[in-house]
């Protein structure tokens, strides 16, 4: 199937409730027909499902044996990477104006504020909101009081509060049906990527296979900013480019400070459900460059 079908919901429609007719008529026809004797699997990739409130319920309702894979990236470079992506698409303003109770604007715009301005707003949120649990972004429910207290965070940063959304999935999906991968670990080397793909194959009950891990595939010139700035396809060339290193020290430290409580809560959630830790290495070297809080 194509990538990002968003059938079950996404950032913009986090409460979608598809019917059986929707699933049978609009969703399943997007996949190839596979006989049980073929020993093959098929699937799709929609990152927005993580943030969808109704997705776990309805996916399990219609596909109770589904297998799900989430790969989580260090939220600081992820935030800047997505901003660069949306800036290339001219959709930054569209995302900033979105809330759970309004529709996404259709107009494109070149009036995107610089990322540093968005980080400055995050610093203001930390000073005024009072608690990490009160922050909200475009896909979250919120109250007038939360808005008045300045608890809004832009979606590029807000989507990195993984624990808030992953908690729902881990509470509903059986452990044997959900695989979590650390993006920063499996992209660190060809060996790590091969090991991770081996885990994926085992999780999907596929025969051992030697995967091509020396070439990146999400490298369209306007969208390669997810991983690099030059549309390179060579994995080693991409690895040498650090998205976070492009950020001013102040911005890095503000974001590290913002994500600290969410990463700590994520570490506890993963341990509670028996998953491997992944937050310790996120930004360890960058965090050492930030002043300690008194």
Coordinates of C-alpha atoms in Angstrom, one line a residue:
X1 CA 0.0 0.0 0.0
X2 CA 1.0 3.6 -0.4
X3 CA 2.7 5.4 2.6
X4 CA 0.6 7.4 5.0
X5 CA -2.9 6.3 4.1
X6 CA -4.2 8.0 7.3
X7 CA -7.3 5.8 7.0
X8 CA -7.8 5.2 10.8
X9 CA -7.0 8.8 11.7
X10 CA -4.1 11.2 12.2
X11 CA -3.0 14.5 13.7
X12 CA -5.9 16.3 11.9
X13 CA -8.7 13.8 12.6
X14 CA -7.7 12.1 15.9
X15 CA -11.2 10.8 16.7
X16 CA -12.1 9.0 13.4
X17 CA -14.5 6.1 13.8
X18 CA -14.6 4.1 10.6
X19 CA -17.4 1.6 9.9
X20 CA -17.1 -1.9 8.7
X21 CA -18.2 -0.7 5.3
X22 CA -15.4 1.9 5.3
X23 CA -12.9 -0.8 6.1
X24 CA -14.1 -3.3 3.5
X25 CA -14.7 -0.7 0.8
X26 CA -12.1 2.0 1.3
X27 CA -9.2 0.4 3.2
X28 CA -8.7 -3.3 2.4
X29 CA -8.8 -2.8 -1.4
X30 CA -5.6 -0.7 -1.1
X31 CA -3.6 -3.8 -0.3
X32 CA -2.6 -6.7 -2.5
X33 CA -4.5 -10.0 -2.1
X34 CA -2.3 -12.6 -0.4
X35 CA -3.1 -16.2 0.0
X36 CA -2.2 -17.8 3.3
X37 CA 0.0 -20.2 1.5
X38 CA 2.2 -17.3 0.1
X39 CA 3.8 -16.7 3.5
X40 CA 3.9 -13.0 2.8
X41 CA 2.8 -9.9 4.7
X42 CA 1.6 -6.5 3.7
X43 CA 1.2 -3.2 5.5
X44 CA 1.3 0.6 5.5
X45 CA 3.2 3.4 7.3
X46 CA 1.3 6.2 8.9
X47 CA 3.2 8.0 11.7
X48 CA 0.1 10.0 12.6
X49 CA -1.6 6.9 14.0
X50 CA 0.5 7.3 17.2
X51 CA -1.4 10.5 18.0
X52 CA -4.9 9.3 17.1
X53 CA -7.2 8.7 20.2
X54 CA -9.5 6.3 18.5
X55 CA -7.0 4.4 16.3
X56 CA -6.1 1.6 18.8
X57 CA -9.8 0.8 19.4
X58 CA -10.8 0.6 15.8
X59 CA -7.7 -1.0 14.4
X60 CA -8.0 -3.8 16.9
X61 CA -11.8 -4.1 16.4
X62 CA -11.4 -4.8 12.7
X63 CA -7.9 -6.4 12.7
X64 CA -7.4 -8.0 16.1
X65 CA -4.2 -9.9 15.0
X66 CA -2.5 -6.8 13.5
X67 CA 1.2 -6.3 14.2
X68 CA 2.3 -2.7 14.8
X69 CA 5.8 -1.2 14.6
X70 CA 6.7 2.2 16.1
X71 CA 10.2 3.7 15.7
X72 CA 10.8 6.7 18.0
X73 CA 13.4 9.3 17.4
X74 CA 15.2 11.6 19.8
X75 CA 12.5 14.4 20.0
X76 CA 14.8 17.3 19.6
X77 CA 16.2 16.6 16.1
X78 CA 12.8 15.1 15.3
X79 CA 11.2 18.5 16.0
X80 CA 13.6 20.5 13.9
X81 CA 13.6 17.8 11.1
X82 CA 9.8 18.1 10.8
X83 CA 9.9 21.9 10.8
X84 CA 12.4 21.7 7.9
X85 CA 10.2 19.3 6.1
X86 CA 7.1 21.5 6.4
X87 CA 9.1 24.6 5.5
X88 CA 10.1 22.9 2.3
X89 CA 6.4 22.1 1.7
X90 CA 5.3 25.7 2.7
X91 CA 2.9 24.2 5.2
X92 CA 4.4 25.5 8.5
X93 CA 1.7 28.1 9.1
X94 CA -1.0 25.6 8.2
X95 CA 0.2 23.4 11.0
X96 CA 0.6 26.2 13.5
X97 CA -3.0 27.3 13.0
X98 CA -4.5 23.8 13.4
X99 CA -6.4 22.8 16.6
X100 CA -8.4 19.7 17.4
X101 CA -11.6 21.6 16.9
X102 CA -10.9 23.3 13.5
X103 CA -10.1 22.1 10.0
X104 CA -6.7 22.3 8.5
X105 CA -6.2 25.3 6.2
X106 CA -5.5 24.6 2.6
X107 CA -3.4 27.6 1.6
X108 CA 0.4 27.4 1.3
X109 CA 2.5 30.1 2.8
X110 CA 6.1 31.4 2.8
X111 CA 5.5 33.3 6.0
X112 CA 6.7 30.6 8.4
X113 CA 8.4 32.0 11.5
X114 CA 12.0 30.8 12.1
X115 CA 12.4 27.7 14.2
X116 CA 14.1 29.8 16.9
X117 CA 10.9 31.8 17.4
X118 CA 9.0 28.6 17.9
X119 CA 11.5 27.5 20.5
X120 CA 11.2 30.8 22.2
X121 CA 7.5 30.2 22.5
X122 CA 8.2 26.8 24.1
X123 CA 10.4 28.6 26.7
X124 CA 7.4 30.9 27.5
X125 CA 5.1 27.9 27.8
X126 CA 7.4 26.2 30.3
X127 CA 7.4 29.5 32.3
X128 CA 3.6 30.1 32.2
X129 CA 1.9 26.7 32.0
X130 CA 3.0 25.3 35.3
X131 CA 3.0 21.5 34.5
X132 CA 4.1 19.4 31.6
X133 CA 0.8 17.5 31.9
X134 CA -1.2 20.6 30.9
X135 CA 0.6 21.3 27.6
X136 CA -1.4 20.7 24.4
X137 CA -0.8 20.8 20.7
X138 CA -2.9 20.6 17.5
X139 CA -4.2 17.0 18.1
X140 CA -5.0 17.4 21.9
X141 CA -8.1 18.2 23.8
X142 CA -7.7 21.5 25.8
X143 CA -9.6 23.9 27.9
X144 CA -10.0 27.7 27.8
X145 CA -8.0 27.8 31.0
X146 CA -5.1 25.9 29.4
X147 CA -5.1 28.2 26.5
X148 CA -5.2 31.3 28.7
X149 CA -2.3 29.9 30.7
X150 CA -0.2 29.7 27.6
X151 CA 0.0 25.8 27.5
X152 CA 0.0 25.5 23.8
X153 CA 3.1 24.0 22.1
X154 CA 3.6 23.9 18.4
X155 CA 3.1 20.5 16.8
X156 CA 6.7 20.1 15.7
X157 CA 7.6 20.0 19.4
X158 CA 4.3 18.6 20.7
X159 CA 4.6 15.5 18.7
X160 CA 7.8 14.5 20.6
X161 CA 5.8 14.1 23.8
X162 CA 5.7 10.4 23.0
X163 CA 4.7 9.1 26.4
X164 CA 1.3 10.9 26.3
X165 CA 0.2 9.0 23.2
X166 CA 2.1 5.7 23.5
X167 CA 0.5 5.0 26.9
X168 CA -2.8 4.4 25.1
X169 CA -1.3 1.9 22.6
X170 CA 0.7 0.0 25.2
X171 CA -2.4 -0.3 27.4
X172 CA -4.5 -1.8 24.6
X173 CA -2.3 -3.7 22.2
X174 CA -0.9 -7.1 23.4
X175 CA 2.9 -7.0 23.9
X176 CA 3.4 -9.7 21.3
X177 CA 1.8 -7.5 18.6
X178 CA 3.7 -4.3 19.1
X179 CA 7.4 -3.7 18.4
X180 CA 9.2 -0.6 19.5
X181 CA 12.5 0.5 17.8
X182 CA 14.9 3.3 18.7
X183 CA 15.4 5.3 15.4
X184 CA 18.7 6.7 16.7
X185 CA 20.0 3.3 17.5
X186 CA 19.1 1.5 14.3
X187 CA 20.3 4.3 12.0
X188 CA 23.7 4.5 13.8
X189 CA 25.4 2.0 11.5
X190 CA 24.8 -0.6 8.8
X191 CA 25.2 -3.3 11.4
X192 CA 22.7 -1.8 13.7
X193 CA 20.2 -1.4 10.8
X194 CA 20.7 -5.0 9.8
X195 CA 20.1 -6.2 13.3
X196 CA 17.0 -4.1 13.6
X197 CA 15.6 -5.4 10.3
X198 CA 16.3 -8.9 11.6
X199 CA 14.1 -8.1 14.6
X200 CA 11.4 -6.8 12.3
X201 CA 11.5 -10.0 10.2
X202 CA 11.3 -12.1 13.3
X203 CA 8.4 -10.0 14.7
X204 CA 6.5 -10.4 11.4
X205 CA 7.4 -14.1 11.3
X206 CA 9.2 -13.8 8.0
X207 CA 12.1 -16.0 6.9
X208 CA 15.6 -14.6 7.4
X209 CA 16.5 -12.1 4.8
X210 CA 19.5 -9.9 4.1
X211 CA 18.1 -6.4 3.8
X212 CA 19.7 -3.5 1.8
X213 CA 20.6 -1.0 4.5
X214 CA 23.3 1.0 2.7
X215 CA 20.8 3.3 0.9
X216 CA 18.2 5.7 2.3
X217 CA 14.9 5.7 0.5
X218 CA 13.1 8.8 1.8
X219 CA 15.3 11.1 -0.2
X220 CA 13.1 13.3 -2.4
X221 CA 14.9 16.6 -2.7
X222 CA 12.0 18.5 -0.9
X223 CA 11.5 15.9 1.8
X224 CA 14.9 14.5 2.6
X225 CA 15.2 17.0 5.4
X226 CA 13.8 14.2 7.6
X227 CA 17.3 12.8 7.6
X228 CA 19.6 15.2 5.9
X229 CA 19.7 18.5 4.0
X230 CA 21.2 17.5 0.7
X231 CA 18.9 14.7 -0.7
X232 CA 21.7 12.2 -0.3
X233 CA 20.8 8.6 -0.7
X234 CA 24.0 7.1 0.7
X235 CA 23.4 6.1 4.3
X236 CA 27.0 6.9 5.4
X237 CA 26.7 10.4 4.0
X238 CA 23.5 11.0 5.8
X239 CA 24.9 9.7 9.1
X240 CA 27.5 12.4 8.9
X241 CA 25.0 15.2 8.9
X242 CA 23.5 16.0 12.3
X243 CA 20.2 17.8 12.3
X244 CA 20.6 18.8 15.9
X245 CA 24.0 20.3 15.4
X246 CA 22.4 22.9 13.1
X247 CA 20.5 24.3 16.0
X248 CA 21.9 27.1 18.2
X249 CA 23.0 26.0 21.6
X250 CA 20.2 28.0 23.3
X251 CA 17.5 26.3 21.2
X252 CA 18.9 22.8 21.9
X253 CA 19.0 23.5 25.6
X254 CA 15.5 24.8 25.8
X255 CA 14.1 21.8 23.9
X256 CA 16.2 19.4 26.1
X257 CA 14.7 21.1 29.2
X258 CA 11.2 20.9 27.7
X259 CA 11.4 17.2 26.8
X260 CA 13.1 16.0 30.0
X261 CA 10.0 15.2 32.0
X262 CA 8.3 13.5 29.0
X263 CA 11.4 11.4 28.3
X264 CA 11.6 10.4 32.0
X265 CA 8.0 9.3 32.0
X266 CA 8.6 7.4 28.7
X267 CA 11.4 5.5 30.3
X268 CA 9.1 4.5 33.2
X269 CA 6.4 3.5 30.8
X270 CA 8.7 1.3 28.7
X271 CA 10.0 -0.4 31.8
X272 CA 6.5 -1.0 33.1
X273 CA 5.6 -2.8 29.9
X274 CA 8.9 -4.7 29.5
X275 CA 10.4 -2.8 26.6
X276 CA 14.0 -2.0 26.2
X277 CA 15.0 1.5 27.3
X278 CA 15.7 4.1 24.7
X279 CA 15.8 7.6 26.2
X280 CA 19.1 7.5 28.0
X281 CA 21.2 8.1 24.9
X282 CA 19.0 10.8 23.5
X283 CA 21.0 13.9 23.4
X284 CA 23.5 12.8 26.0
X285 CA 26.4 14.7 24.5
X286 CA 24.2 17.7 23.7
X287 CA 22.8 17.8 27.2
X288 CA 26.3 18.0 28.6
X289 CA 26.6 21.3 26.8
X290 CA 23.6 22.8 28.5
X291 CA 23.8 24.5 31.9
X292 CA 22.6 22.5 34.8
X293 CA 19.4 23.7 36.4
X294 CA 19.7 24.8 40.0

